Short mmCIF file of C-alpha atoms in Angstrom, two decimals:
data_model
loop_
_atom_site.label_atom_id
_atom_site.label_comp_id
_atom_site.label_asym_id
_atom_site.label_seq_id
_atom_site.Cartn_x
_atom_site.Cartn_y
_atom_site.Cartn_z
CA UNK A 1 46.52 157.16 174.68
CA UNK A 2 48.59 159.78 172.30
CA UNK A 3 50.94 160.76 174.93
CA UNK A 4 51.80 157.27 175.60
CA UNK A 5 52.16 156.53 171.74
CA UNK A 6 54.41 159.66 171.56
CA UNK A 7 56.23 158.22 174.46
CA UNK A 8 56.65 155.26 173.39
CA UNK A 9 58.35 156.55 169.96
CA UNK A 10 60.54 158.65 171.83
CA UNK A 11 61.95 155.35 173.77
CA UNK A 12 62.37 153.41 170.45
CA UNK A 13 64.46 156.59 169.04
CA UNK A 14 66.38 156.90 171.90
CA UNK A 15 66.92 153.08 172.03
CA UNK A 16 67.73 153.54 168.24
CA UNK A 17 70.22 156.54 168.52
CA UNK A 18 72.09 154.76 171.70
CA UNK A 19 73.15 151.86 169.66
CA UNK A 20 76.68 151.47 169.15
CA UNK A 21 77.82 152.56 165.44
CA UNK A 22 78.86 149.85 162.91
CA UNK A 23 81.85 148.06 164.37
CA UNK A 24 83.47 149.02 160.58
CA UNK A 25 85.01 152.32 160.60
CA UNK A 26 83.85 154.38 157.35
CA UNK A 27 87.29 153.88 155.10
CA UNK A 28 85.62 154.21 151.68
CA UNK A 29 82.49 155.60 150.88
CA UNK A 30 80.29 153.94 148.55
CA UNK A 31 78.21 156.50 146.22
CA UNK A 32 74.39 156.31 147.31
CA UNK A 33 73.49 156.09 143.68
CA UNK A 34 76.10 155.16 141.13
CA UNK A 35 74.34 157.04 138.26
CA UNK A 36 71.01 158.28 137.17
CA UNK A 37 67.95 156.29 136.85
CA UNK A 38 65.05 156.78 135.00
CA UNK A 39 61.81 154.99 135.38
CA UNK A 40 58.90 155.15 132.71
CA UNK A 41 55.64 153.89 134.26
CA UNK A 42 52.27 153.47 132.39
CA UNK A 43 49.06 152.16 133.37
CA UNK A 44 45.52 151.61 131.91
CA UNK A 45 42.37 151.24 134.47
CA UNK A 46 39.04 150.40 133.67
CA UNK A 47 36.08 150.29 136.12
CA UNK A 48 32.47 149.55 136.09
CA UNK A 49 29.67 149.33 139.03
CA UNK A 50 26.31 150.35 139.99
CA UNK A 51 26.37 152.73 142.69
CA UNK A 52 27.51 156.04 141.24
CA UNK A 53 27.88 158.76 144.19
CA UNK A 54 27.15 161.66 141.53
CA UNK A 55 23.99 160.26 140.85
CA UNK A 56 23.04 159.40 144.84
CA UNK A 57 23.69 156.05 145.09
CA UNK A 58 22.73 154.69 141.79
CA UNK A 59 24.05 154.62 138.45
CA UNK A 60 27.06 153.71 136.60
CA UNK A 61 30.05 153.79 137.54
CA UNK A 62 32.23 153.63 134.47
CA UNK A 63 35.54 154.74 134.14
CA UNK A 64 38.57 154.81 132.42
CA UNK A 65 42.01 155.94 133.31
CA UNK A 66 45.53 156.15 131.47
CA UNK A 67 48.35 157.38 133.92
CA UNK A 68 51.99 157.83 132.81
CA UNK A 69 54.88 158.78 134.95
CA UNK A 70 58.42 159.69 134.66
CA UNK A 71 60.85 159.33 137.64
CA UNK A 72 64.45 160.56 137.47
CA UNK A 73 66.59 159.86 140.18
CA UNK A 74 70.04 162.00 139.83
CA UNK A 75 72.80 161.54 142.13
CA UNK A 76 74.30 165.23 142.93
CA UNK A 77 77.36 163.98 144.80
CA UNK A 78 78.40 161.07 146.59
CA UNK A 79 75.74 161.51 149.62
CA UNK A 80 72.80 163.28 147.77
CA UNK A 81 70.24 162.33 145.57
CA UNK A 82 67.44 164.53 143.76
CA UNK A 83 64.44 162.61 142.43
CA UNK A 84 62.09 164.27 140.00
CA UNK A 85 58.37 162.48 139.53
CA UNK A 86 56.16 163.95 136.58
CA UNK A 87 53.00 162.30 136.13
CA UNK A 88 49.95 162.69 133.66
CA UNK A 89 46.52 160.83 134.19
CA UNK A 90 43.79 161.24 131.98
CA UNK A 91 40.25 159.76 132.52
CA UNK A 92 36.62 159.55 131.33
CA UNK A 93 33.83 158.91 133.92
CA UNK A 94 30.13 158.37 133.35
CA UNK A 95 29.63 159.14 137.12
CA UNK A 96 31.23 162.50 136.73
CA UNK A 97 29.73 163.26 133.18
CA UNK A 98 26.40 163.11 135.19
CA UNK A 99 27.34 166.58 137.22
CA UNK A 100 25.19 167.77 134.58
CA UNK A 101 23.31 164.66 133.03
CA UNK A 102 21.07 167.04 131.02
CA UNK A 103 22.38 167.45 127.53
CA UNK A 104 21.17 167.09 123.84
CA UNK A 105 23.52 164.84 122.57
CA UNK A 106 24.70 162.93 125.65
CA UNK A 107 23.50 160.09 127.89
CA UNK A 108 19.90 160.42 126.36
CA UNK A 109 20.51 161.74 123.15
CA UNK A 110 23.67 160.05 121.19
CA UNK A 111 23.73 156.61 122.28
CA UNK A 112 24.05 153.61 120.14
CA UNK A 113 22.70 150.46 120.26
CA UNK A 114 19.16 149.41 120.97
CA UNK A 115 17.09 152.45 120.17
CA UNK A 116 14.12 150.60 119.50
CA UNK A 117 12.29 152.20 122.72
CA UNK A 118 13.78 155.35 122.12
CA UNK A 119 10.87 158.38 122.79
CA UNK A 120 10.97 161.67 121.17
CA UNK A 121 11.11 164.30 123.90
CA UNK A 122 11.55 168.19 123.32
CA UNK A 123 13.60 169.15 126.50
CA UNK A 124 16.79 167.99 127.91
CA UNK A 125 16.93 164.51 129.74
CA UNK A 126 19.37 162.09 131.26
CA UNK A 127 20.07 159.04 133.12
CA UNK A 128 22.31 157.84 135.54
CA UNK A 129 22.94 154.71 133.98
CA UNK A 130 25.11 155.92 131.02
CA UNK A 131 27.53 158.84 130.52
CA UNK A 132 26.60 162.06 129.25
CA UNK A 133 28.77 164.36 127.12
CA UNK A 134 29.01 167.30 129.41
CA UNK A 135 32.51 168.76 130.32
CA UNK A 136 33.16 166.82 133.41
CA UNK A 137 32.96 163.65 131.53
CA UNK A 138 36.49 163.55 131.44
CA UNK A 139 39.78 165.56 133.44
CA UNK A 140 43.82 165.75 133.34
CA UNK A 141 45.19 165.03 136.71
CA UNK A 142 49.11 166.50 136.39
CA UNK A 143 51.54 166.10 139.40
CA UNK A 144 54.83 166.85 140.35
CA UNK A 145 56.91 165.53 143.12
CA UNK A 146 60.68 166.42 143.95
CA UNK A 147 62.52 164.80 146.57
CA UNK A 148 65.96 165.42 148.22
CA UNK A 149 67.72 163.16 150.26
CA UNK A 150 71.14 163.06 151.99
CA UNK A 151 73.15 160.06 153.66
CA UNK A 152 75.41 160.51 156.10
CA UNK A 153 79.33 159.23 155.36
CA UNK A 154 78.41 155.94 157.34
CA UNK A 155 75.17 155.73 155.40
CA UNK A 156 73.34 154.80 158.84
CA UNK A 157 71.46 158.17 158.79
CA UNK A 158 69.29 159.43 156.16
CA UNK A 159 66.96 162.83 155.82
CA UNK A 160 65.27 163.81 152.86
CA UNK A 161 62.51 166.66 152.02
CA UNK A 162 59.97 166.52 149.64
CA UNK A 163 57.72 169.26 147.71
CA UNK A 164 54.60 168.12 145.82
CA UNK A 165 52.15 169.71 143.31
CA UNK A 166 49.22 168.32 141.34
CA UNK A 167 46.22 169.98 139.44
CA UNK A 168 42.88 169.04 138.28
CA UNK A 169 40.00 171.04 136.52
CA UNK A 170 38.36 171.65 140.26
CA UNK A 171 41.35 170.70 142.60
CA UNK A 172 44.64 171.73 143.36
CA UNK A 173 47.04 170.50 146.00
CA UNK A 174 50.48 172.05 147.14
CA UNK A 175 52.20 169.41 149.45
CA UNK A 176 55.55 169.43 151.37
CA UNK A 177 57.27 167.27 153.98
CA UNK A 178 60.17 165.57 155.15
CA UNK A 179 61.64 162.62 157.10
CA UNK A 180 64.66 160.97 158.89
CA UNK A 181 65.80 157.28 158.93
CA UNK A 182 68.21 156.17 161.37
CA UNK A 183 69.82 152.62 160.86
CA UNK A 184 71.50 150.82 163.27
CA UNK A 185 72.26 147.08 164.81
CA UNK A 186 75.02 146.41 161.87
CA UNK A 187 71.99 147.93 159.41
CA UNK A 188 69.73 145.20 160.72
CA UNK A 189 67.42 147.48 162.34
CA UNK A 190 65.80 150.98 161.30
CA UNK A 191 63.51 153.19 162.69
CA UNK A 192 62.14 156.33 160.59
CA UNK A 193 59.74 159.09 161.14
CA UNK A 194 58.20 161.37 158.30
CA UNK A 195 55.83 164.16 158.10
CA UNK A 196 53.59 165.74 155.43
CA UNK A 197 51.24 168.69 155.03
CA UNK A 198 48.99 168.86 151.73
CA UNK A 199 47.18 172.31 151.51
CA UNK A 200 44.72 171.70 148.91
CA UNK A 201 42.08 174.09 147.28
CA UNK A 202 38.83 172.74 145.99
CA UNK A 203 37.20 174.52 143.25
CA UNK A 204 33.28 173.24 143.67
CA UNK A 205 31.23 172.28 140.66
CA UNK A 206 27.69 171.15 141.85
CA UNK A 207 24.90 169.43 140.10
CA UNK A 208 23.47 171.44 137.77
CA UNK A 209 20.08 171.77 139.50
CA UNK A 210 21.78 172.64 142.51
CA UNK A 211 23.97 175.03 140.62
CA UNK A 212 20.53 176.91 139.07
CA UNK A 213 19.03 177.13 142.62
CA UNK A 214 22.16 178.66 144.34
CA UNK A 215 22.30 181.38 141.30
CA UNK A 216 18.46 182.15 140.74
CA UNK A 217 17.24 181.63 144.31
CA UNK A 218 13.71 179.98 145.04
CA UNK A 219 12.23 181.33 141.49
CA UNK A 220 15.03 179.47 139.62
CA UNK A 221 12.41 176.78 138.12
CA UNK A 222 11.57 180.00 135.58
CA UNK A 223 15.28 181.11 135.16
CA UNK A 224 18.72 180.04 133.38
CA UNK A 225 18.49 176.67 132.64
CA UNK A 226 15.02 175.27 134.21
CA UNK A 227 13.32 178.26 131.71
CA UNK A 228 11.17 176.29 129.59
CA UNK A 229 12.08 172.45 131.11
CA UNK A 230 9.62 170.81 132.35
CA UNK A 231 9.95 169.06 136.02
CA UNK A 232 8.13 166.25 136.62
CA UNK A 233 6.83 164.58 139.93
CA UNK A 234 6.71 160.89 140.98
CA UNK A 235 3.42 160.15 138.86
CA UNK A 236 4.86 161.74 135.74
CA UNK A 237 2.86 165.20 136.34
CA UNK A 238 4.34 168.62 135.55
CA UNK A 239 5.11 169.99 138.84
CA UNK A 240 6.60 173.57 140.04
CA UNK A 241 7.25 172.28 143.57
CA UNK A 242 10.55 171.40 143.50
CA UNK A 243 13.10 173.06 145.97
CA UNK A 244 16.15 171.97 147.17
CA UNK A 245 15.97 173.80 150.32
CA UNK A 246 18.74 171.91 151.81
CA UNK A 247 21.38 173.08 149.69
CA UNK A 248 23.96 175.72 150.02
CA UNK A 249 26.86 176.69 148.32
CA UNK A 250 30.35 175.86 150.18
CA UNK A 251 31.82 178.87 151.65
CA UNK A 252 34.98 177.26 152.36
CA UNK A 253 36.93 175.43 149.76
CA UNK A 254 40.40 174.16 151.29
CA UNK A 255 41.14 170.59 152.47
CA UNK A 256 44.39 170.41 154.72
CA UNK A 257 45.66 167.12 155.56
CA UNK A 258 48.57 166.41 157.86
CA UNK A 259 50.40 163.14 158.33
CA UNK A 260 52.99 161.64 160.79
CA UNK A 261 54.49 158.26 159.57
CA UNK A 262 56.50 156.19 162.01
CA UNK A 263 58.47 153.04 160.74
CA UNK A 264 60.37 150.52 162.35
CA UNK A 265 62.01 147.43 160.10
CA UNK A 266 64.20 144.54 161.05
CA UNK A 267 66.28 142.03 159.62
CA UNK A 268 65.02 139.08 161.83
CA UNK A 269 67.01 136.35 160.31
CA UNK A 270 69.24 135.63 157.33
CA UNK A 271 65.89 134.65 155.32
CA UNK A 272 63.13 137.11 157.19
CA UNK A 273 62.83 140.81 157.46
CA UNK A 274 59.90 142.72 158.35
CA UNK A 275 58.56 146.25 159.02
CA UNK A 276 55.94 147.66 160.98
CA UNK A 277 54.38 151.22 160.03
CA UNK A 278 52.02 153.63 161.85
CA UNK A 279 50.78 156.42 160.60
CA UNK A 280 48.78 159.47 162.58
CA UNK A 281 46.67 161.28 159.77
CA UNK A 282 44.38 164.53 160.36
CA UNK A 283 42.43 166.00 157.68
CA UNK A 284 40.59 169.39 158.30
CA UNK A 285 38.01 171.58 155.60
CA UNK A 286 35.84 170.60 152.68
CA UNK A 287 36.01 166.95 153.10
CA UNK A 288 32.83 166.47 150.93
CA UNK A 289 32.95 165.75 147.48
CA UNK A 290 30.94 168.89 146.54
CA UNK A 291 28.77 167.17 143.06
CA UNK A 292 27.77 163.68 144.93
CA UNK A 293 23.93 163.79 145.25
CA UNK A 294 21.88 162.87 147.78
CA UNK A 295 18.04 161.90 147.68
CA UNK A 296 16.26 162.23 150.93
CA UNK A 297 13.33 159.74 152.06
CA UNK A 298 11.28 162.40 153.53
CA UNK A 299 11.26 164.65 150.35
CA UNK A 300 9.01 164.18 147.31
CA UNK A 301 11.10 163.33 144.07
CA UNK A 302 11.38 165.35 140.89
CA UNK A 303 12.40 164.58 137.46
CA UNK A 304 13.58 165.90 134.05
CA UNK A 305 12.82 163.81 131.36
CA UNK A 306 10.40 161.11 130.04
CA UNK A 307 7.75 160.14 132.55
CA UNK A 308 7.34 156.80 131.31
CA UNK A 309 10.50 155.94 132.55
CA UNK A 310 10.21 157.10 136.25
CA UNK A 311 8.98 153.81 137.69
CA UNK A 312 12.00 151.94 136.17
CA UNK A 313 14.48 154.75 137.46
CA UNK A 314 16.50 152.41 139.60
CA UNK A 315 16.83 149.64 137.14
CA UNK A 316 20.06 149.14 135.63
CA UNK A 317 18.78 147.72 132.65
CA UNK A 318 19.45 150.15 129.85
CA UNK A 319 15.99 150.05 127.87
CA UNK A 320 14.11 150.74 130.85
CA UNK A 321 15.34 153.49 132.48
CA UNK A 322 17.70 155.71 130.60
CA UNK A 323 15.00 158.60 129.39
CA UNK A 324 15.01 160.17 133.05
CA UNK A 325 17.06 161.83 135.99
CA UNK A 326 16.20 162.56 139.52
CA UNK A 327 17.02 166.13 140.90
CA UNK A 328 19.08 166.07 143.82
CA UNK A 329 17.50 167.56 147.15
CA UNK A 330 21.17 168.27 148.37
CA UNK A 331 25.19 167.14 147.95
CA UNK A 332 26.90 165.04 150.62
CA UNK A 333 27.50 166.60 153.66
CA UNK A 334 30.41 165.24 155.78
CA UNK A 335 32.45 166.71 158.78
CA UNK A 336 35.09 169.34 158.56
CA UNK A 337 37.56 166.84 160.32
CA UNK A 338 38.67 163.39 160.26
CA UNK A 339 41.26 161.45 162.11
CA UNK A 340 42.76 158.02 160.75
CA UNK A 341 45.23 155.51 162.22
CA UNK A 342 46.57 152.95 160.15
CA UNK A 343 48.78 150.54 161.18
CA UNK A 344 50.52 148.03 159.04
CA UNK A 345 52.95 145.15 159.22
CA UNK A 346 54.90 143.80 156.15
CA UNK A 347 56.96 140.69 156.49
CA UNK A 348 59.03 139.10 153.69
CA UNK A 349 60.55 135.45 153.79
CA UNK A 350 62.86 134.03 151.11
CA UNK A 351 62.09 130.10 150.93
CA UNK A 352 64.45 129.31 148.57
CA UNK A 353 66.61 130.47 145.41
CA UNK A 354 63.49 130.29 143.29
CA UNK A 355 60.54 131.52 145.82
CA UNK A 356 60.13 134.41 147.98
CA UNK A 357 56.85 135.04 150.22
CA UNK A 358 55.83 138.69 150.46
CA UNK A 359 53.19 139.32 152.88
CA UNK A 360 51.37 142.50 154.14
CA UNK A 361 48.12 143.29 156.75
CA UNK A 362 47.15 146.49 157.63
CA UNK A 363 44.48 147.80 160.47
CA UNK A 364 42.63 151.07 160.12
CA UNK A 365 40.19 152.89 161.95
CA UNK A 366 39.07 156.43 161.88
CA UNK A 367 36.65 158.82 164.14
CA UNK A 368 34.11 158.91 160.98
CA UNK A 369 33.26 154.68 162.08
CA UNK A 370 35.36 153.21 159.60
CA UNK A 371 37.36 150.30 160.70
CA UNK A 372 39.11 148.15 157.72
CA UNK A 373 41.51 145.24 157.30
CA UNK A 374 43.68 144.82 154.15
CA UNK A 375 45.91 141.60 153.64
CA UNK A 376 48.16 140.81 150.65
CA UNK A 377 49.96 138.22 149.47
CA UNK A 378 52.56 137.98 146.90
CA UNK A 379 54.69 135.11 145.88
CA UNK A 380 57.58 136.01 143.20
CA UNK A 381 58.88 132.69 141.65
CA UNK A 382 62.32 133.09 139.56
CA UNK A 383 61.67 131.38 136.27
CA UNK A 384 64.97 132.36 135.45
CA UNK A 385 67.96 134.36 136.41
CA UNK A 386 66.47 137.48 134.56
CA UNK A 387 62.65 136.52 134.42
CA UNK A 388 60.07 136.36 137.85
CA UNK A 389 56.64 135.47 137.84
CA UNK A 390 54.73 136.91 140.90
CA UNK A 391 51.24 135.92 141.25
CA UNK A 392 49.36 138.05 143.78
CA UNK A 393 45.86 138.00 145.74
CA UNK A 394 44.81 140.98 148.19
CA UNK A 395 41.80 141.05 150.26
CA UNK A 396 40.46 144.28 151.71
CA UNK A 397 37.36 144.58 154.11
CA UNK A 398 35.66 147.78 155.93
CA UNK A 399 32.83 148.74 157.54
CA UNK A 400 30.67 151.74 156.63
CA UNK A 401 31.06 155.31 157.96
CA UNK A 402 28.37 156.06 160.38
CA UNK A 403 27.36 159.05 157.60
CA UNK A 404 26.71 156.29 154.90
CA UNK A 405 23.15 155.47 154.11
CA UNK A 406 22.08 154.04 150.39
CA UNK A 407 19.70 156.06 147.77
CA UNK A 408 16.68 157.66 149.30
CA UNK A 409 17.12 156.59 152.72
CA UNK A 410 18.88 159.43 154.31
CA UNK A 411 16.51 162.15 155.87
CA UNK A 412 16.85 165.51 155.47
CA UNK A 413 16.91 166.35 159.45
CA UNK A 414 20.47 164.49 159.59
CA UNK A 415 23.42 166.78 159.68
CA UNK A 416 25.73 164.80 157.75
CA UNK A 417 24.97 162.29 154.86
CA UNK A 418 26.89 160.68 151.76
CA UNK A 419 25.55 158.08 149.46
CA UNK A 420 28.92 157.47 148.27
CA UNK A 421 29.72 153.48 148.69
CA UNK A 422 33.21 153.83 148.73
CA UNK A 423 32.23 154.81 152.23
CA UNK A 424 30.08 152.09 152.49
CA UNK A 425 30.76 148.65 154.47
CA UNK A 426 31.78 146.11 151.76
CA UNK A 427 34.87 143.63 151.14
CA UNK A 428 37.20 143.30 147.89
CA UNK A 429 38.96 140.90 146.09
CA UNK A 430 42.07 141.77 144.35
CA UNK A 431 44.19 139.06 142.66
CA UNK A 432 46.65 139.37 139.81
CA UNK A 433 49.79 138.40 138.39
CA UNK A 434 53.34 140.29 137.34
CA UNK A 435 56.42 139.35 135.13
CA UNK A 436 59.59 141.20 135.42
CA UNK A 437 62.63 140.92 133.72
CA UNK A 438 65.73 142.05 135.35
CA UNK A 439 69.26 142.52 133.93
CA UNK A 440 71.59 143.31 136.30
CA UNK A 441 74.27 143.99 134.24
CA UNK A 442 72.41 146.43 131.73
CA UNK A 443 73.77 144.54 128.50
CA UNK A 444 70.98 146.26 126.34
CA UNK A 445 71.89 150.05 125.81
CA UNK A 446 70.17 153.17 124.49
CA UNK A 447 72.71 155.58 124.33
CA UNK A 448 74.55 155.85 127.59
CA UNK A 449 71.73 154.09 129.31
CA UNK A 450 71.46 150.74 130.22
CA UNK A 451 67.99 148.57 130.53
CA UNK A 452 67.87 147.73 133.94
CA UNK A 453 64.38 146.23 134.50
CA UNK A 454 60.95 145.61 132.84
CA UNK A 455 58.09 144.93 134.62
CA UNK A 456 54.36 144.03 133.61
CA UNK A 457 51.43 143.66 135.91
CA UNK A 458 47.67 142.79 135.65
CA UNK A 459 45.04 142.81 138.57
CA UNK A 460 41.50 142.14 138.70
CA UNK A 461 39.31 143.88 141.14
CA UNK A 462 36.10 142.90 142.47
CA UNK A 463 34.21 144.41 145.15
CA UNK A 464 30.77 142.74 146.74
CA UNK A 465 28.74 145.55 145.65
CA UNK A 466 28.84 145.26 141.93
CA UNK A 467 32.08 147.35 141.67
CA UNK A 468 34.78 145.70 139.48
CA UNK A 469 38.04 146.82 138.11
CA UNK A 470 40.84 145.83 135.66
CA UNK A 471 44.44 147.29 135.83
CA UNK A 472 47.47 146.63 133.80
CA UNK A 473 50.54 148.36 134.41
CA UNK A 474 53.59 148.66 132.59
CA UNK A 475 57.43 149.87 133.92
CA UNK A 476 60.86 150.18 132.18
CA UNK A 477 63.75 151.36 133.80
CA UNK A 478 67.22 152.37 132.71
CA UNK A 479 70.41 153.48 134.50
CA UNK A 480 73.14 155.56 133.51
CA UNK A 481 76.36 153.70 132.51
CA UNK B 1 45.38 150.81 171.20
CA UNK B 2 47.00 149.26 173.83
CA UNK B 3 47.28 145.98 171.70
CA UNK B 4 49.06 148.00 169.10
CA UNK B 5 51.69 149.53 172.02
CA UNK B 6 52.13 145.93 173.00
CA UNK B 7 52.96 144.52 169.75
CA UNK B 8 55.34 147.34 168.95
CA UNK B 9 57.19 147.03 172.07
CA UNK B 10 57.69 143.22 171.58
CA UNK B 11 58.98 143.69 168.24
CA UNK B 12 61.49 146.41 168.95
CA UNK B 13 62.34 144.42 172.20
CA UNK B 14 62.88 140.91 170.62
CA UNK B 15 64.50 141.73 167.15
CA UNK B 16 66.70 144.67 167.67
CA UNK B 17 69.39 143.00 169.29
CA UNK B 18 69.38 140.37 166.32
CA UNK B 19 72.23 140.72 164.03
CA UNK B 20 72.59 139.22 160.57
CA UNK B 21 76.46 140.30 159.08
CA UNK B 22 76.49 142.06 156.01
CA UNK B 23 77.88 138.79 154.31
CA UNK B 24 75.26 136.80 155.45
CA UNK B 25 72.49 139.21 153.68
CA UNK B 26 72.57 137.77 150.12
CA UNK B 27 68.92 136.42 150.70
CA UNK B 28 67.90 139.82 152.40
CA UNK B 29 69.32 142.18 149.68
CA UNK B 30 67.24 140.35 147.02
CA UNK B 31 65.11 142.84 144.86
CA UNK B 32 61.83 140.56 145.98
CA UNK B 33 62.94 140.80 149.66
CA UNK B 34 62.36 144.67 149.71
CA UNK B 35 60.28 145.87 152.32
CA UNK B 36 58.29 148.39 150.21
CA UNK B 37 55.70 148.16 147.66
CA UNK B 38 56.91 147.50 144.07
CA UNK B 39 57.13 150.80 141.63
CA UNK B 40 54.67 148.95 139.27
CA UNK B 41 52.14 149.07 142.31
CA UNK B 42 51.77 152.67 142.45
CA UNK B 43 48.74 152.84 140.33
CA UNK B 44 47.08 149.88 142.06
CA UNK B 45 47.48 151.69 145.35
CA UNK B 46 46.17 154.97 143.56
CA UNK B 47 42.69 153.39 142.71
CA UNK B 48 42.66 151.84 146.04
CA UNK B 49 43.00 155.06 147.66
CA UNK B 50 40.24 156.46 145.55
CA UNK B 51 37.81 153.29 145.95
CA UNK B 52 38.29 152.39 149.66
CA UNK B 53 37.98 154.40 152.63
CA UNK B 54 41.34 153.08 154.10
CA UNK B 55 45.02 154.34 153.36
CA UNK B 56 48.45 154.71 154.80
CA UNK B 57 50.71 152.32 156.73
CA UNK B 58 52.24 151.08 153.59
CA UNK B 59 55.58 153.53 153.60
CA UNK B 60 54.05 155.51 150.95
CA UNK B 61 51.53 158.34 150.33
CA UNK B 62 49.44 159.07 153.42
CA UNK B 63 46.56 161.17 152.10
CA UNK B 64 46.04 164.50 150.63
CA UNK B 65 46.74 165.41 147.02
CA UNK B 66 43.81 164.28 145.67
CA UNK B 67 39.74 164.81 145.82
CA UNK B 68 39.64 161.07 147.20
CA UNK B 69 38.48 159.95 150.57
#
């Protein structure tokens, strides 16, 4: 089948490149980009849920993220454009804070609110239902992408190349790629091909109890963090039997991603155009997340904290479950390769001078057993010649990966396992709106830059497994005069 | 997969001979008719890539560069 797909795209490519050139001979060459353009973008994202992957499929998924980007596009000459995109994203996460949930002032110590039932304890304790104050509670993601593009004199052929770098506390990525696009049929049709490679590197951090086990071996309950700390069994009795023997540290920490994206777009009529996308994605290396706990159904349960809370461990009610944290049996284990095929189509219809209709559909398949459908609809409504209001709706549904199972249902004899609900079966509804201001004459100016566009956008995301999120985005664009 | 190949062939065959002249593209050239996601959608796409298993086929990022799914 792969060969058939390749042959198909070779034929499409030959067809495209064999079309007659534009009837109009190039006598005047308009600059690809008249002047420099600067985009400032920022967003605030907030989510909550009850299926934390770090806590093995239960627990708070509270997360807030503030992200901003500056994108500068500079014309180097009539044909060439250099685009630099610099981004910064700072987040705080209850889920990732519980990589180490055991601290004196964190989840179980410094909480506010209803403290009526606080129980005095000497040792560390935690809860999957609240954030701890551990170092992993927050992080900053930085990224830089540089893209260089060149257009032919008749503007019917474009090639581009890009390099990318990003960094987090435990993750670094270097990427590069390039693409070509060919326009034909009087610029009514376009075929494109883009390839990208990302060479990523984890610096794995593990849940505290597993880190200690890896460090001290089978005597770890008398060493390091566990020295003087009581471990409880399911009945709340002290125990020395906890031994996460399934756990081993990762010996490889790289993750490589390769992608090839094919695109075809077509002006169908004076008011309709569409595009088709077809991607082939391959990943290899460490595709698991090293701090996501898994609890086995065939292994005894052990805890740190207050025994009174053990019977209510899976209860998200704050007062009934906040004084104890279950020790991991292992971290998630996923195969070292993954192959993904998404196919998408976008179709836009200009209904009249006030209303346009933007639609999108995607089918997704991968060899981990996930299939998914995505569809979205946006209807931009021109309120005036400068203001556009655009309500939007998106529906997403996916089947579960064959390696997913909920909290305490995997067996220790399985080869691969995860309790990350992002790989479970669910559907999600996202609805929102945007308000755009566009001044094509750029009358408002700052120095020699004119204000071209302001965009505000809000969306609400509801997943049927209990996760919900809100996101607000603001963008402003200036063009050099 | 055969369906996908058939759909692409049909789309290419049926539409690529059609031609709308440049002077008739005032509607097609409207900013709301762009065949790409809005720049302000990029952060929504980012969180969707983290929170969902599927990604790609939207003319944008196709994976890698983050510790996401």
